C-alpha positions as a LaTeX table, in Angstrom:
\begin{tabular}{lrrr}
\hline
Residue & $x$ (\AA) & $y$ (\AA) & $z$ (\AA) \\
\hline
Unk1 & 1.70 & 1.73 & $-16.59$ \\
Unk2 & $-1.72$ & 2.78 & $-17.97$ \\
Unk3 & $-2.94$ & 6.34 & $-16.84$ \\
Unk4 & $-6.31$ & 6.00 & $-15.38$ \\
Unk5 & $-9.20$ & 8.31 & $-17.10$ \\
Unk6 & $-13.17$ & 7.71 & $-17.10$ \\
Unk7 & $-15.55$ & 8.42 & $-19.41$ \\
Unk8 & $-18.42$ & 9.84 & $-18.45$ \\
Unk9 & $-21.62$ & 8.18 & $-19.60$ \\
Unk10 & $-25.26$ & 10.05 & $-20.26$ \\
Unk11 & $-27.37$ & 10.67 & $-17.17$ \\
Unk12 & $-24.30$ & 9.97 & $-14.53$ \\
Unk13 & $-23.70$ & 12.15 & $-12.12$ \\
Unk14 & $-20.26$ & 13.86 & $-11.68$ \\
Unk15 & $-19.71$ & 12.10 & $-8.08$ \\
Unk16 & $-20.43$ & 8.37 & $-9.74$ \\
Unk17 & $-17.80$ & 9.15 & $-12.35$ \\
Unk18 & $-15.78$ & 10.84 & $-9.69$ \\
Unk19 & $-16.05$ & 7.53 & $-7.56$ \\
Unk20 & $-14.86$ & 5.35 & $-10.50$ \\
Unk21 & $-11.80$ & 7.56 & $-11.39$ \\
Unk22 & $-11.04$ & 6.88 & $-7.74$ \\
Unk23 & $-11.55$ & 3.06 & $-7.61$ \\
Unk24 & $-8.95$ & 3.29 & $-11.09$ \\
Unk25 & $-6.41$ & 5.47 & $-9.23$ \\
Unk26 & $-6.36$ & 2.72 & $-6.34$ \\
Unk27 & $-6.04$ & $-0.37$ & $-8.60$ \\
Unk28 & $-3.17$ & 1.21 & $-10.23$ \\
Unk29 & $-1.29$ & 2.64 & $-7.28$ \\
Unk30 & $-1.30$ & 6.01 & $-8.76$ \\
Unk31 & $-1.50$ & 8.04 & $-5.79$ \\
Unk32 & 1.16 & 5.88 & $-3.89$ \\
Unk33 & 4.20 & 5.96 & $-6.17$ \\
Unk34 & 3.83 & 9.35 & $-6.44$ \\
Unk35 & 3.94 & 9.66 & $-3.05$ \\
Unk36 & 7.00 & 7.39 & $-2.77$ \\
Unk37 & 8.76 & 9.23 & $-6.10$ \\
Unk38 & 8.05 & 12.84 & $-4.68$ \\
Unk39 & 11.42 & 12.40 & $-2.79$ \\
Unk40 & 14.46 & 11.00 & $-3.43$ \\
Unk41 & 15.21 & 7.81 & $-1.35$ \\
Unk42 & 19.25 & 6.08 & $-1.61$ \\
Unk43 & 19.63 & 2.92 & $-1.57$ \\
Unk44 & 21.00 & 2.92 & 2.33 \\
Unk45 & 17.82 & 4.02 & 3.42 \\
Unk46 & 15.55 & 1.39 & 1.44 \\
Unk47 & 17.54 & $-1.31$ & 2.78 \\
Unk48 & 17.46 & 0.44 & 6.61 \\
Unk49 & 13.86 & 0.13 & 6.14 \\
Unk50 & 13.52 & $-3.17$ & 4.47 \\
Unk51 & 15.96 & $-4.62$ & 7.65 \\
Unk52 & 13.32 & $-3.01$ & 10.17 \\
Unk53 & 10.51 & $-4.40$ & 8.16 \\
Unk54 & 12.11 & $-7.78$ & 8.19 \\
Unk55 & 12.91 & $-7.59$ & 12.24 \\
Unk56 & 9.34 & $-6.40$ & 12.71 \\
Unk57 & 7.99 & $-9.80$ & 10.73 \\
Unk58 & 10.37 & $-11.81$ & 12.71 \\
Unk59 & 9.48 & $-10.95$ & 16.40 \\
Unk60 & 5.49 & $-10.76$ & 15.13 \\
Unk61 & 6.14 & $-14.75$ & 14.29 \\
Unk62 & 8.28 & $-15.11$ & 17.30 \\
Unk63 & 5.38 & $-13.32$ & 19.92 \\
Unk64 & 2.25 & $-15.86$ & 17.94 \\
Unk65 & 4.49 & $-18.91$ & 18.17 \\
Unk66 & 4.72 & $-18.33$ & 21.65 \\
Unk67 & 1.32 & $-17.34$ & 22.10 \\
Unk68 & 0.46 & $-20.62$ & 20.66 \\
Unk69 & 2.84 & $-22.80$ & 22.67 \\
Unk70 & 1.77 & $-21.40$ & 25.98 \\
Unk71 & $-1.51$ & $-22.73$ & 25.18 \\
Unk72 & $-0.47$ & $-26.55$ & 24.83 \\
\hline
\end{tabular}
């Protein structure tokens, strides 16, 4: 993964560089695996919440089919 850095060009102002650093830091998903690294998660609980995630999709596809067939 390439660490994000800026440099800072003559007559820009600290909050444009600040701003691009940013944009770089959201592109790379810097900020969210850390977030997801700063504890540790087991295995069990990664495939708990993948099996949620997976019901949620399901019964969002079940309520718009519906949705749609009540309108025929």
């Amino acid at each position: 993964m390439d660490v994000p850095g800026v440099k800072v060009h003559p007559n820009e102002s600290f909050d444009e560089a600040y701003r691009r650093f940013k944009k770089q830091t959201d592109r790379n998903l810097v900020v969210t695996e850390a977030r997801a690294r700063k504890y540790f998660e087991p295995m069990t609980e990664i495939r708990k919440k993948q099996k949620i995630s997976a019901r949620k999709k399901l019964l969002k596809k079940l309520y718009m089919l519906r949705r749609y067939e009540s309108r025929l």
